[in-house]
PDB file of C-alpha atoms and ligand atoms in Angstrom:
ATOM      1  CA  MET A  17       0.000   0.000   0.000  1.00 98.00           C
ATOM      2  CA  LEU A  18       1.287   3.407  -1.009  1.00 98.00           C
ATOM      3  CA  LEU A  19       1.424   6.174   1.614  1.00 98.00           C
ATOM      4  CA  THR A  20       1.989   9.552  -0.028  1.00 98.00           C
ATOM      5  CA  GLY A  21       1.353  13.261   0.154  1.00 98.00           C
ATOM      6  CA  SER A  22       1.831  13.691  -3.582  1.00 98.00           C
ATOM      7  CA  PRO A  23      -1.236  14.161  -5.809  1.00 98.00           C
ATOM      8  CA  GLU A  24       0.876  13.243  -8.861  1.00 98.00           C
ATOM      9  CA  ALA A  25       1.656   9.852  -7.294  1.00 98.00           C
ATOM     10  CA  ILE A  26      -2.083   9.220  -6.817  1.00 98.00           C
ATOM     11  CA  GLN A  27      -3.124  10.468 -10.261  1.00 98.00           C
ATOM     12  CA  SER A  28      -0.438   8.456 -12.065  1.00 98.00           C
ATOM     13  CA  ARG A  29      -2.102   5.228 -10.886  1.00 98.00           C
ATOM     14  CA  GLY A  30      -5.311   6.038 -12.795  1.00 98.00           C
ATOM     15  CA  PRO A  31      -8.944   6.539 -11.708  1.00 98.00           C
ATOM     16  CA  CYS A  32      -9.662   5.405  -8.160  1.00 98.00           C
ATOM     17  CA  VAL A  33     -12.447   5.107  -5.602  1.00 99.00           C
ATOM     18  CA  LEU A  34     -11.889   7.802  -2.985  1.00 99.00           C
ATOM     19  CA  VAL A  35     -12.692   7.573   0.742  1.00 99.00           C
ATOM     20  CA  PRO A  36     -12.171  11.055   2.243  1.00 98.00           C
ATOM     21  CA  THR A  37     -11.481  11.066   6.014  1.00 98.00           C
ATOM     22  CA  MET A  38      -9.890  13.167   8.716  1.00 97.00           C
ATOM     23  CA  GLY A  39      -7.998  10.194  10.159  1.00 97.00           C
ATOM     24  CA  ALA A  40      -8.273   8.770  13.701  1.00 96.00           C
ATOM     25  CA  LEU A  41      -9.809   5.861  11.849  1.00 97.00           C
ATOM     26  CA  HIS A  42     -12.208   3.368  13.449  1.00 97.00           C
ATOM     27  CA  GLU A  43     -14.512   0.511  12.408  1.00 98.00           C
ATOM     28  CA  GLY A  44     -16.899   2.941  10.682  1.00 98.00           C
ATOM     29  CA  HIS A  45     -14.127   4.146   8.373  1.00 98.00           C
ATOM     30  CA  LYS A  46     -12.968   0.552   7.890  1.00 98.00           C
ATOM     31  CA  ALA A  47     -16.376  -0.418   6.505  1.00 98.00           C
ATOM     32  CA  LEU A  48     -16.213   2.521   4.064  1.00 98.00           C
ATOM     33  CA  ILE A  49     -12.734   1.487   2.920  1.00 98.00           C
ATOM     34  CA  ARG A  50     -13.791  -2.151   2.438  1.00 98.00           C
ATOM     35  CA  GLN A  51     -16.754  -0.944   0.390  1.00 98.00           C
ATOM     36  CA  GLY A  52     -14.448   1.349  -1.595  1.00 98.00           C
ATOM     37  CA  ALA A  53     -12.014  -1.505  -2.293  1.00 98.00           C
ATOM     38  CA  ASP A  54     -14.858  -3.791  -3.463  1.00 98.00           C
ATOM     39  CA  LEU A  55     -16.222  -1.044  -5.688  1.00 98.00           C
ATOM     40  CA  ALA A  56     -12.787  -0.339  -7.193  1.00 98.00           C
ATOM     41  CA  GLU A  57     -12.449  -4.012  -8.026  1.00 98.00           C
ATOM     42  CA  ALA A  58     -15.972  -4.243  -9.490  1.00 98.00           C
ATOM     43  CA  GLN A  59     -15.344  -1.136 -11.615  1.00 97.00           C
ATOM     44  CA  ASN A  60     -11.818  -2.178 -12.588  1.00 98.00           C
ATOM     45  CA  ALA A  61     -10.581   1.180 -11.302  1.00 98.00           C
ATOM     46  CA  PRO A  62      -6.809   0.883 -11.780  1.00 98.00           C
ATOM     47  CA  GLY A  63      -6.010   3.194  -8.840  1.00 98.00           C
ATOM     48  CA  GLY A  64      -7.938   0.987  -6.399  1.00 98.00           C
ATOM     49  CA  CYS A  65      -9.356   2.412  -3.180  1.00 99.00           C
ATOM     50  CA  VAL A  66      -7.561   5.596  -2.068  1.00 99.00           C
ATOM     51  CA  VAL A  67      -8.126   6.848   1.497  1.00 98.00           C
ATOM     52  CA  THR A  68      -7.458  10.543   2.059  1.00 98.00           C
ATOM     53  CA  ILE A  69      -6.386  11.597   5.551  1.00 98.00           C
ATOM     54  CA  PHE A  70      -6.517  15.348   6.050  1.00 98.00           C
ATOM     55  CA  VAL A  71      -7.754  17.324   9.044  1.00 97.00           C
ATOM     56  CA  ASN A  72      -9.258  20.213   7.134  1.00 96.00           C
ATOM     57  CA  PRO A  73      -8.863  23.499   9.004  1.00 94.00           C
ATOM     58  CA  THR A  74     -11.534  25.305   6.964  1.00 93.00           C
ATOM     59  CA  GLN A  75     -14.409  23.147   8.200  1.00 93.00           C
ATOM     60  CA  PHE A  76     -13.805  23.686  11.939  1.00 93.00           C
ATOM     61  CA  ASN A  77     -15.620  26.618  13.492  1.00 86.00           C
ATOM     62  CA  ASP A  78     -14.341  25.740  16.979  1.00 89.00           C
ATOM     63  CA  PRO A  79     -10.531  26.209  17.225  1.00 91.00           C
ATOM     64  CA  ALA A  80     -10.396  23.978  20.350  1.00 91.00           C
ATOM     65  CA  ASP A  81     -12.075  21.142  18.409  1.00 90.00           C
ATOM     66  CA  PHE A  82      -9.479  21.519  15.618  1.00 94.00           C
ATOM     67  CA  ALA A  83      -6.556  21.687  18.064  1.00 92.00           C
ATOM     68  CA  ARG A  84      -7.527  18.501  19.908  1.00 92.00           C
ATOM     69  CA  TYR A  85      -8.599  16.498  16.834  1.00 94.00           C
ATOM     70  CA  PRO A  86      -6.680  13.198  17.209  1.00 93.00           C
ATOM     71  CA  LYS A  87      -3.793  12.468  14.830  1.00 93.00           C
ATOM     72  CA  THR A  88      -2.851   8.782  14.566  1.00 95.00           C
ATOM     73  CA  LEU A  89      -1.305   8.365  11.092  1.00 96.00           C
ATOM     74  CA  GLU A  90       0.642   5.171  11.766  1.00 97.00           C
ATOM     75  CA  ALA A  91      -2.341   3.253  13.177  1.00 98.00           C
ATOM     76  CA  ASP A  92      -4.530   4.733  10.422  1.00 98.00           C
ATOM     77  CA  ALA A  93      -2.210   3.420   7.690  1.00 98.00           C
ATOM     78  CA  GLN A  94      -2.335  -0.035   9.280  1.00 98.00           C
ATOM     79  CA  LEU A  95      -6.150   0.006   9.332  1.00 98.00           C
ATOM     80  CA  CYS A  96      -6.242   1.107   5.680  1.00 98.00           C
ATOM     81  CA  ARG A  97      -3.905  -1.740   4.726  1.00 98.00           C
ATOM     82  CA  GLU A  98      -6.083  -4.291   6.543  1.00 98.00           C
ATOM     83  CA  ALA A  99      -9.241  -2.943   4.924  1.00 98.00           C
ATOM     84  CA  GLY A 100      -7.829  -3.316   1.394  1.00 98.00           C
ATOM     85  CA  ALA A 101      -6.851   0.244   0.477  1.00 98.00           C
ATOM     86  CA  ALA A 102      -4.395   0.570  -2.407  1.00 98.00           C
ATOM     87  CA  ALA A 103      -3.099   3.944  -1.220  1.00 98.00           C
ATOM     88  CA  VAL A 104      -3.342   6.571   1.503  1.00 98.00           C
ATOM     89  CA  PHE A 105      -3.172  10.185   0.411  1.00 98.00           C
ATOM     90  CA  ALA A 106      -2.132  12.313   3.410  1.00 98.00           C
ATOM     91  CA  PRO A 107      -1.290  15.749   1.972  1.00 98.00           C
ATOM     92  CA  GLU A 108       0.309  18.749   3.681  1.00 97.00           C
ATOM     93  CA  VAL A 109      -1.923  21.793   4.238  1.00 96.00           C
ATOM     94  CA  GLY A 110       0.132  23.644   1.578  1.00 97.00           C
ATOM     95  CA  THR A 111      -0.730  20.988  -1.020  1.00 98.00           C
ATOM     96  CA  VAL A 112      -4.459  21.317  -0.419  1.00 98.00           C
ATOM     97  CA  TYR A 113      -4.385  25.082   0.033  1.00 97.00           C
ATOM     98  CA  PRO A 114      -1.389  26.528  -1.873  1.00 96.00           C
ATOM     99  CA  PRO A 115      -0.890  30.025  -0.417  1.00 92.00           C
ATOM    100  CA  ASN A 116      -0.412  31.601  -3.869  1.00 92.00           C
ATOM    101  CA  GLU A 117      -3.495  30.089  -5.473  1.00 90.00           C
ATOM    102  CA  PRO A 118      -6.176  29.236  -2.897  1.00 84.00           C
ATOM    103  CA  PRO A 119      -8.672  26.749  -4.388  1.00 89.00           C
ATOM    104  CA  PRO A 120     -12.132  28.124  -5.165  1.00 88.00           C
ATOM    105  CA  VAL A 121     -14.973  27.622  -2.701  1.00 89.00           C
ATOM    106  CA  PRO A 122     -17.690  25.938  -4.781  1.00 94.00           C
ATOM    107  CA  PRO A 123     -21.253  27.304  -4.550  1.00 97.00           C
ATOM    108  CA  LEU A 124     -22.989  25.931  -1.482  1.00 98.00           C
ATOM    109  CA  PRO A 125     -25.969  23.665  -2.284  1.00 98.00           C
ATOM    110  CA  GLU A 126     -29.236  24.789  -0.638  1.00 98.00           C
ATOM    111  CA  VAL A 127     -29.483  21.595   1.398  1.00 98.00           C
ATOM    112  CA  ALA A 128     -26.440  22.815   3.395  1.00 98.00           C
ATOM    113  CA  THR A 129     -28.313  25.730   4.967  1.00 98.00           C
ATOM    114  CA  ARG A 130     -31.641  24.247   6.045  1.00 98.00           C
ATOM    115  CA  PRO A 131     -32.740  26.141   9.160  1.00 98.00           C
ATOM    116  CA  GLY A 132     -32.416  24.279  12.446  1.00 98.00           C
ATOM    117  CA  LEU A 133     -29.819  21.749  11.236  1.00 98.00           C
ATOM    118  CA  GLU A 134     -25.986  21.794  11.088  1.00 98.00           C
ATOM    119  CA  ASP A 135     -25.616  25.303   9.660  1.00 98.00           C
ATOM    120  CA  ALA A 136     -27.491  26.762  12.639  1.00 98.00           C
ATOM    121  CA  PHE A 137     -24.918  25.314  15.049  1.00 97.00           C
ATOM    122  CA  ARG A 138     -21.776  25.124  12.877  1.00 96.00           C
ATOM    123  CA  PRO A 139     -22.012  28.104  10.516  1.00 96.00           C
ATOM    124  CA  GLY A 140     -19.521  27.853   7.675  1.00 94.00           C
ATOM    125  CA  HIS A 141     -18.884  24.150   8.268  1.00 96.00           C
ATOM    126  CA  PHE A 142     -20.330  22.926   4.965  1.00 97.00           C
ATOM    127  CA  ALA A 143     -18.566  25.644   2.968  1.00 96.00           C
ATOM    128  CA  GLY A 144     -15.322  24.149   4.335  1.00 96.00           C
ATOM    129  CA  VAL A 145     -16.481  20.595   3.617  1.00 97.00           C
ATOM    130  CA  CYS A 146     -17.447  21.423   0.021  1.00 98.00           C
ATOM    131  CA  GLN A 147     -14.169  23.275  -0.492  1.00 97.00           C
ATOM    132  CA  VAL A 148     -12.004  20.389   0.728  1.00 98.00           C
ATOM    133  CA  VAL A 149     -13.984  17.609  -0.957  1.00 98.00           C
ATOM    134  CA  HIS A 150     -13.985  19.495  -4.251  1.00 98.00           C
ATOM    135  CA  ARG A 151     -10.228  20.041  -3.885  1.00 98.00           C
ATOM    136  CA  LEU A 152      -9.538  16.390  -2.984  1.00 98.00           C
ATOM    137  CA  PHE A 153     -11.567  15.308  -6.024  1.00 98.00           C
ATOM    138  CA  ASP A 154      -9.445  17.625  -8.137  1.00 98.00           C
ATOM    139  CA  LEU A 155      -6.168  16.330  -6.667  1.00 98.00           C
ATOM    140  CA  CYS A 156      -7.047  12.597  -6.863  1.00 98.00           C
ATOM    141  CA  LYS A 157      -9.371  12.424  -9.923  1.00 98.00           C
ATOM    142  CA  PRO A 158     -11.573   9.585  -8.607  1.00 98.00           C
ATOM    143  CA  SER A 159     -14.326   7.873 -10.609  1.00 98.00           C
ATOM    144  CA  ALA A 160     -16.337   7.289  -7.395  1.00 98.00           C
ATOM    145  CA  ALA A 161     -16.245   8.381  -3.750  1.00 98.00           C
ATOM    146  CA  VAL A 162     -17.704   6.798  -0.611  1.00 98.00           C
ATOM    147  CA  PHE A 163     -19.306   8.778   2.246  1.00 98.00           C
ATOM    148  CA  GLY A 164     -20.926   7.576   5.481  1.00 98.00           C
ATOM    149  CA  GLU A 165     -24.637   7.835   6.282  1.00 98.00           C
ATOM    150  CA  LYS A 166     -23.487   8.790   9.793  1.00 98.00           C
ATOM    151  CA  ASP A 167     -23.054  12.367   8.500  1.00 98.00           C
ATOM    152  CA  TRP A 168     -26.442  12.393   6.759  1.00 98.00           C
ATOM    153  CA  GLN A 169     -26.679  16.088   5.909  1.00 98.00           C
ATOM    154  CA  GLN A 170     -23.077  16.054   4.666  1.00 98.00           C
ATOM    155  CA  LEU A 171     -23.943  13.136   2.365  1.00 98.00           C
ATOM    156  CA  GLN A 172     -26.871  15.102   0.892  1.00 98.00           C
ATOM    157  CA  VAL A 173     -24.663  18.199   0.506  1.00 98.00           C
ATOM    158  CA  ILE A 174     -21.945  16.249  -1.360  1.00 98.00           C
ATOM    159  CA  ARG A 175     -24.508  14.553  -3.602  1.00 98.00           C
ATOM    160  CA  ALA A 176     -26.056  17.948  -4.401  1.00 98.00           C
ATOM    161  CA  MET A 177     -22.636  19.499  -5.069  1.00 98.00           C
ATOM    162  CA  ALA A 178     -21.666  16.671  -7.437  1.00 98.00           C
ATOM    163  CA  ARG A 179     -25.012  16.972  -9.245  1.00 98.00           C
ATOM    164  CA  GLU A 180     -25.022  20.767  -9.474  1.00 98.00           C
ATOM    165  CA  GLN A 181     -21.390  20.961 -10.636  1.00 97.00           C
ATOM    166  CA  ASN A 182     -21.750  18.030 -13.062  1.00 97.00           C
ATOM    167  CA  LEU A 183     -18.779  16.280 -11.460  1.00 98.00           C
ATOM    168  CA  PRO A 184     -18.075  12.967 -13.244  1.00 98.00           C
ATOM    169  CA  ILE A 185     -17.898  11.149  -9.897  1.00 98.00           C
ATOM    170  CA  GLU A 186     -20.331   8.578  -8.535  1.00 98.00           C
ATOM    171  CA  ILE A 187     -21.237   9.337  -4.903  1.00 98.00           C
ATOM    172  CA  VAL A 188     -21.793   6.137  -2.935  1.00 98.00           C
ATOM    173  CA  SER A 189     -23.075   5.871   0.656  1.00 98.00           C
ATOM    174  CA  SER A 190     -22.215   3.435   3.416  1.00 98.00           C
ATOM    175  CA  PRO A 191     -24.347   2.553   6.487  1.00 98.00           C
ATOM    176  CA  THR A 192     -23.494   3.716  10.015  1.00 98.00           C
ATOM    177  CA  ILE A 193     -21.349   1.408  12.131  1.00 98.00           C
ATOM    178  CA  ARG A 194     -22.192   1.396  15.858  1.00 98.00           C
ATOM    179  CA  GLU A 195     -20.751   0.351  19.205  1.00 97.00           C
ATOM    180  CA  PRO A 196     -22.450  -2.713  20.757  1.00 97.00           C
ATOM    181  CA  ASP A 197     -24.631  -0.352  22.846  1.00 96.00           C
ATOM    182  CA  GLY A 198     -25.842   1.525  19.765  1.00 98.00           C
ATOM    183  CA  LEU A 199     -23.624   4.635  19.935  1.00 98.00           C
ATOM    184  CA  ALA A 200     -22.505   5.564  16.413  1.00 98.00           C
ATOM    185  CA  ARG A 201     -18.738   5.189  16.078  1.00 98.00           C
ATOM    186  CA  SER A 202     -16.938   8.520  15.903  1.00 97.00           C
ATOM    187  CA  SER A 203     -13.378   9.763  16.219  1.00 92.00           C
ATOM    188  CA  ARG A 204     -14.693  12.091  18.934  1.00 92.00           C
ATOM    189  CA  ASN A 205     -16.194   9.332  21.134  1.00 96.00           C
ATOM    190  CA  ARG A 206     -12.867   9.004  22.966  1.00 93.00           C
ATOM    191  CA  PHE A 207     -13.459  12.470  24.428  1.00 94.00           C
ATOM    192  CA  ILE A 208     -16.870  11.684  25.960  1.00 95.00           C
ATOM    193  CA  PRO A 209     -16.447  12.011  29.730  1.00 93.00           C
ATOM    194  CA  GLU A 210     -16.821   8.638  31.487  1.00 93.00           C
ATOM    195  CA  ALA A 211     -19.782  10.014  33.461  1.00 93.00           C
ATOM    196  CA  ASP A 212     -21.630  10.842  30.212  1.00 95.00           C
ATOM    197  CA  ARG A 213     -20.901   7.611  28.333  1.00 95.00           C
ATOM    198  CA  ARG A 214     -24.197   5.956  29.357  1.00 95.00           C
ATOM    199  CA  ALA A 215     -26.193   9.069  28.523  1.00 96.00           C
ATOM    200  CA  ALA A 216     -24.644   8.993  25.032  1.00 98.00           C
ATOM    201  CA  THR A 217     -26.611   5.821  24.262  1.00 98.00           C
ATOM    202  CA  ALA A 218     -29.825   7.839  24.686  1.00 98.00           C
ATOM    203  CA  ILE A 219     -29.175   9.295  21.215  1.00 98.00           C
ATOM    204  CA  SER A 220     -29.566   6.040  19.271  1.00 98.00           C
ATOM    205  CA  GLN A 221     -32.382   4.985  21.648  1.00 98.00           C
ATOM    206  CA  ALA A 222     -34.224   8.216  20.851  1.00 98.00           C
ATOM    207  CA  LEU A 223     -33.850   7.574  17.116  1.00 98.00           C
ATOM    208  CA  HIS A 224     -35.272   4.051  17.507  1.00 98.00           C
ATOM    209  CA  LEU A 225     -38.119   5.423  19.586  1.00 98.00           C
ATOM    210  CA  ALA A 226     -38.843   8.024  16.911  1.00 98.00           C
ATOM    211  CA  GLY A 227     -39.061   5.262  14.312  1.00 98.00           C
ATOM    212  CA  GLU A 228     -41.938   3.667  16.185  1.00 97.00           C
ATOM    213  CA  GLN A 229     -44.121   6.823  16.270  1.00 98.00           C
ATOM    214  CA  ARG A 230     -46.977   7.400  13.865  1.00 96.00           C
ATOM    215  CA  SER A 231     -46.205  10.947  12.791  1.00 97.00           C
ATOM    216  CA  PRO A 232     -43.123  13.157  12.471  1.00 98.00           C
ATOM    217  CA  ALA A 233     -44.501  15.473  15.175  1.00 98.00           C
ATOM    218  CA  GLU A 234     -44.930  12.571  17.608  1.00 98.00           C
ATOM    219  CA  ALA A 235     -41.463  11.328  16.683  1.00 98.00           C
ATOM    220  CA  GLU A 236     -39.911  14.708  17.482  1.00 98.00           C
ATOM    221  CA  THR A 237     -41.723  14.872  20.822  1.00 98.00           C
ATOM    222  CA  ALA A 238     -40.595  11.335  21.713  1.00 98.00           C
ATOM    223  CA  MET A 239     -36.952  12.087  20.857  1.00 98.00           C
ATOM    224  CA  ASN A 240     -36.836  15.331  22.823  1.00 98.00           C
ATOM    225  CA  ARG A 241     -38.520  13.752  25.878  1.00 98.00           C
ATOM    226  CA  HIS A 242     -36.147  10.798  25.875  1.00 98.00           C
ATOM    227  CA  LEU A 243     -33.037  12.959  25.513  1.00 98.00           C
ATOM    228  CA  GLN A 244     -34.209  15.389  28.173  1.00 97.00           C
ATOM    229  CA  ALA A 245     -34.862  12.522  30.593  1.00 97.00           C
ATOM    230  CA  ALA A 246     -31.276  11.345  30.021  1.00 97.00           C
ATOM    231  CA  SER A 247     -29.975  14.912  30.640  1.00 95.00           C
ATOM    232  CA  VAL A 248     -28.588  15.164  27.118  1.00 97.00           C
ATOM    233  CA  ALA A 249     -28.180  18.755  25.850  1.00 97.00           C
ATOM    234  CA  VAL A 250     -30.061  18.675  22.544  1.00 98.00           C
ATOM    235  CA  GLU A 251     -29.201  20.980  19.641  1.00 98.00           C
ATOM    236  CA  TYR A 252     -31.832  19.467  17.360  1.00 98.00           C
ATOM    237  CA  ALA A 253     -33.939  16.326  17.269  1.00 98.00           C
ATOM    238  CA  VAL A 254     -36.102  16.497  14.162  1.00 98.00           C
ATOM    239  CA  VAL A 255     -37.684  14.520  11.328  1.00 98.00           C
ATOM    240  CA  ARG A 256     -37.035  15.822   7.812  1.00 98.00           C
ATOM    241  CA  ASP A 257     -37.358  14.762   4.185  1.00 98.00           C
ATOM    242  CA  ALA A 258     -34.405  12.404   3.771  1.00 98.00           C
ATOM    243  CA  GLN A 259     -33.049  14.035   0.612  1.00 98.00           C
ATOM    244  CA  THR A 260     -34.042  17.711   0.690  1.00 98.00           C
ATOM    245  CA  LEU A 261     -34.005  17.986   4.518  1.00 98.00           C
ATOM    246  CA  LEU A 262     -37.096  20.186   4.245  1.00 98.00           C
ATOM    247  CA  ALA A 263     -40.190  19.454   6.362  1.00 98.00           C
ATOM    248  CA  PRO A 264     -41.398  15.869   5.867  1.00 97.00           C
ATOM    249  CA  ALA A 265     -43.744  15.316   2.933  1.00 92.00           C
ATOM    250  CA  ALA A 266     -46.199  12.436   2.623  1.00 90.00           C
ATOM    251  CA  ASP A 267     -44.969   9.461   0.587  1.00 91.00           C
ATOM    252  CA  ARG A 268     -41.350  10.534   0.600  1.00 95.00           C
ATOM    253  CA  PRO A 269     -38.569   8.867   2.601  1.00 97.00           C
ATOM    254  CA  CYS A 270     -37.820  10.705   5.858  1.00 98.00           C
ATOM    255  CA  ARG A 271     -34.965  10.716   8.338  1.00 98.00           C
ATOM    256  CA  SER A 272     -34.762  11.401  12.064  1.00 98.00           C
ATOM    257  CA  LEU A 273     -31.704  13.526  12.859  1.00 99.00           C
ATOM    258  CA  ILE A 274     -30.125  14.403  16.206  1.00 99.00           C
ATOM    259  CA  ALA A 275     -27.262  16.652  17.288  1.00 98.00           C
ATOM    260  CA  ALA A 276     -26.422  16.820  20.991  1.00 98.00           C
ATOM    261  CA  ARG A 277     -23.627  17.754  23.367  1.00 96.00           C
ATOM    262  CA  LEU A 278     -22.114  15.580  26.051  1.00 94.00           C
ATOM    263  CA  GLY A 279     -19.617  17.573  28.046  1.00 89.00           C
ATOM    264  CA  PRO A 280     -17.104  18.946  25.521  1.00 90.00           C
ATOM    265  CA  VAL A 281     -18.202  16.573  22.752  1.00 94.00           C
ATOM    266  CA  ARG A 282     -20.743  17.224  20.023  1.00 96.00           C
ATOM    267  CA  LEU A 283     -22.368  14.086  18.618  1.00 98.00           C
ATOM    268  CA  ILE A 284     -24.623  13.619  15.597  1.00 98.00           C
ATOM    269  CA  ASP A 285     -26.629  10.588  14.507  1.00 98.00           C
ATOM    270  CA  ASN A 286     -29.618   9.711  12.325  1.00 98.00           C
ATOM    271  CA  MET A 287     -31.886   6.856  11.265  1.00 98.00           C
ATOM    272  CA  PRO A 288     -34.602   6.280   8.679  1.00 98.00           C
ATOM    273  CA  TRP A 289     -38.114   7.360   9.723  1.00 98.00           C
ATOM    274  CA  PRO A 290     -40.294   5.436  10.198  1.00 95.00           C
ATOM    275  CA  ASP A 291     -38.305   2.461  11.398  1.00 90.00           C
ATOM    276  CA  ALA A 292     -37.826   0.058   8.453  1.00 78.00           C
ATOM    277  CA  SER A 293     -39.424  -2.835  10.384  1.00 74.00           C
ATOM    278  CA  ARG A 294     -42.428  -0.654  11.255  1.00 66.00           C
ATOM    279  CA  SER A 295     -42.952   0.540   7.679  1.00 54.00           C
ATOM    280  CA  SER A 296     -42.730  -3.016   6.311  1.00 49.00           C
ATOM    281  CA  ALA A 297     -45.068  -4.204   9.101  1.00 44.00           C
ATOM    282  CA  SER A 298     -47.613  -1.498   8.242  1.00 43.00           C
ATOM    283  CA  ALA A 299     -47.160  -2.165   4.503  1.00 38.00           C
ATOM    284  CA  GLY A 300     -47.903  -5.835   5.133  1.00 34.00           C
TER     285      GLY A 300
HETATM  286  P1  AMP B  28     -14.530  11.789   9.315  1.00 76.39           P
HETATM  287  O1  AMP B  28     -13.161  11.220   9.374  1.00 76.39           O
HETATM  288  O2  AMP B  28     -15.227  11.812  10.630  1.00 76.39           O
HETATM  289  O3  AMP B  28     -14.598  13.092   8.577  1.00 76.39           O
HETATM  290  O4  AMP B  28     -15.392  10.762   8.451  1.00 76.39           O
HETATM  291  C1  AMP B  28     -14.941  10.301   7.203  1.00 76.39           C
HETATM  292  C2  AMP B  28     -16.047   9.499   6.570  1.00 76.39           C
HETATM  293  O5  AMP B  28     -16.369   8.389   7.419  1.00 76.39           O
HETATM  294  C3  AMP B  28     -17.343  10.289   6.371  1.00 76.39           C
HETATM  295  O6  AMP B  28     -17.921   9.942   5.111  1.00 76.39           O
HETATM  296  C4  AMP B  28     -18.199   9.819   7.522  1.00 76.39           C
HETATM  297  O7  AMP B  28     -19.573   9.915   7.262  1.00 76.39           O
HETATM  298  C5  AMP B  28     -17.759   8.369   7.649  1.00 76.39           C
HETATM  299  N1  AMP B  28     -18.038   7.838   8.985  1.00 76.39           N
HETATM  300  C6  AMP B  28     -17.678   8.367  10.175  1.00 76.39           C
HETATM  301  N2  AMP B  28     -18.156   7.623  11.189  1.00 76.39           N
HETATM  302  C7  AMP B  28     -18.834   6.599  10.636  1.00 76.39           C
HETATM  303  C8  AMP B  28     -19.569   5.485  11.163  1.00 76.39           C
HETATM  304  N3  AMP B  28     -19.711   5.289  12.476  1.00 76.39           N
HETATM  305  N4  AMP B  28     -20.147   4.622  10.293  1.00 76.39           N
HETATM  306  C9  AMP B  28     -20.007   4.825   8.938  1.00 76.39           C
HETATM  307  N5  AMP B  28     -19.340   5.847   8.390  1.00 76.39           N
HETATM  308  C10 AMP B  28     -18.756   6.727   9.213  1.00 76.39           C
END
C-alpha cells in the first residue's frame, strides 16, 4: 500500500475510488474502505481504493475542536492496509491550500443551509467541507467516492454538489457502524467524559423510539422527551425529508436527525423514519 502526500503519485495510478477522512480511523471508516475496495475491483478502477487523511482546518468553526482532533497516522495506515486500500493520500496543508493560489470555494448547495440543522450550530462548516472535498476530487481524480450515512446532511450536501457541478464522480453511501450499545462510532467518542458515556446511548435509543411513532410530530416529541430525561443537551432532534431535509412530505422517505452535546463533545446521529421494520409491518 502506497502512503503519499503527492497528488501526482495518486493520479499516475489512474482513476480510483476515494474515501475522504480526517484520520483517527475506526470501524466505521474501515467499513467505508472495504466498500471502496470492493467497488474499485468491481469497476476495474486501476487506482484501487484511495483513502485521504486530512484534518481540514476550513471546516472547523471551533478552534479547540481543531486543536484537539486526534492524529494517529501510523495506526490509520495499518487500518487502511487491513481494509484493502491501495493507497493513503495524506497531503500537507500547503498541497491542499497553496498560499499563492487558494482553491475556489464551490457554490454551497441549498441543502447545506436548512434552518435548524448543522448550519445553525456550525455556521460555515459545509462551505469548508465542500471546499475540501472538491479540492480532494481535483487532486485525486476519482471515478467514485464513498461517504458515510453517519453524517447524513453532509452526504446530501456532497450529492447535491456533485449533481449541481456536473462532477463525473459517482457518490456512494455506506451505512453507520455502531458500538455494541448503539452509539454511532466517531473519532470524537474518545473524548466523551466517562460520566456521560451511558447518557450517550440515549441518542440512538431516541432515534429508535422516533421510528416507532406514527407521525413526524410525535417522533420529534418522543426524541426530545427521551433525551431530556437522560440529561442530554439537545441541539436538534427532528424529522425531515431524507433528501431535501425540508419538512417531511407524505410518501417521501424521511430521516430522524439528532445533534447533541455531552460535556465537551458534540455528537450527531440519524436513522430512517419510520423504522424500516415498522414501515414493512404497516405495509404488510
Ligand atoms: P470523518 O473522518 O469523521 O470526517 O469521516 C470520514 C467518513 O467516514 C465520512 O464519510 C463519515 O460519514 C464516515 N463515517 C464516520 N463515522 C462513521 C460510522 N460510524 N459509520 C459509517 N461511516 C462513518
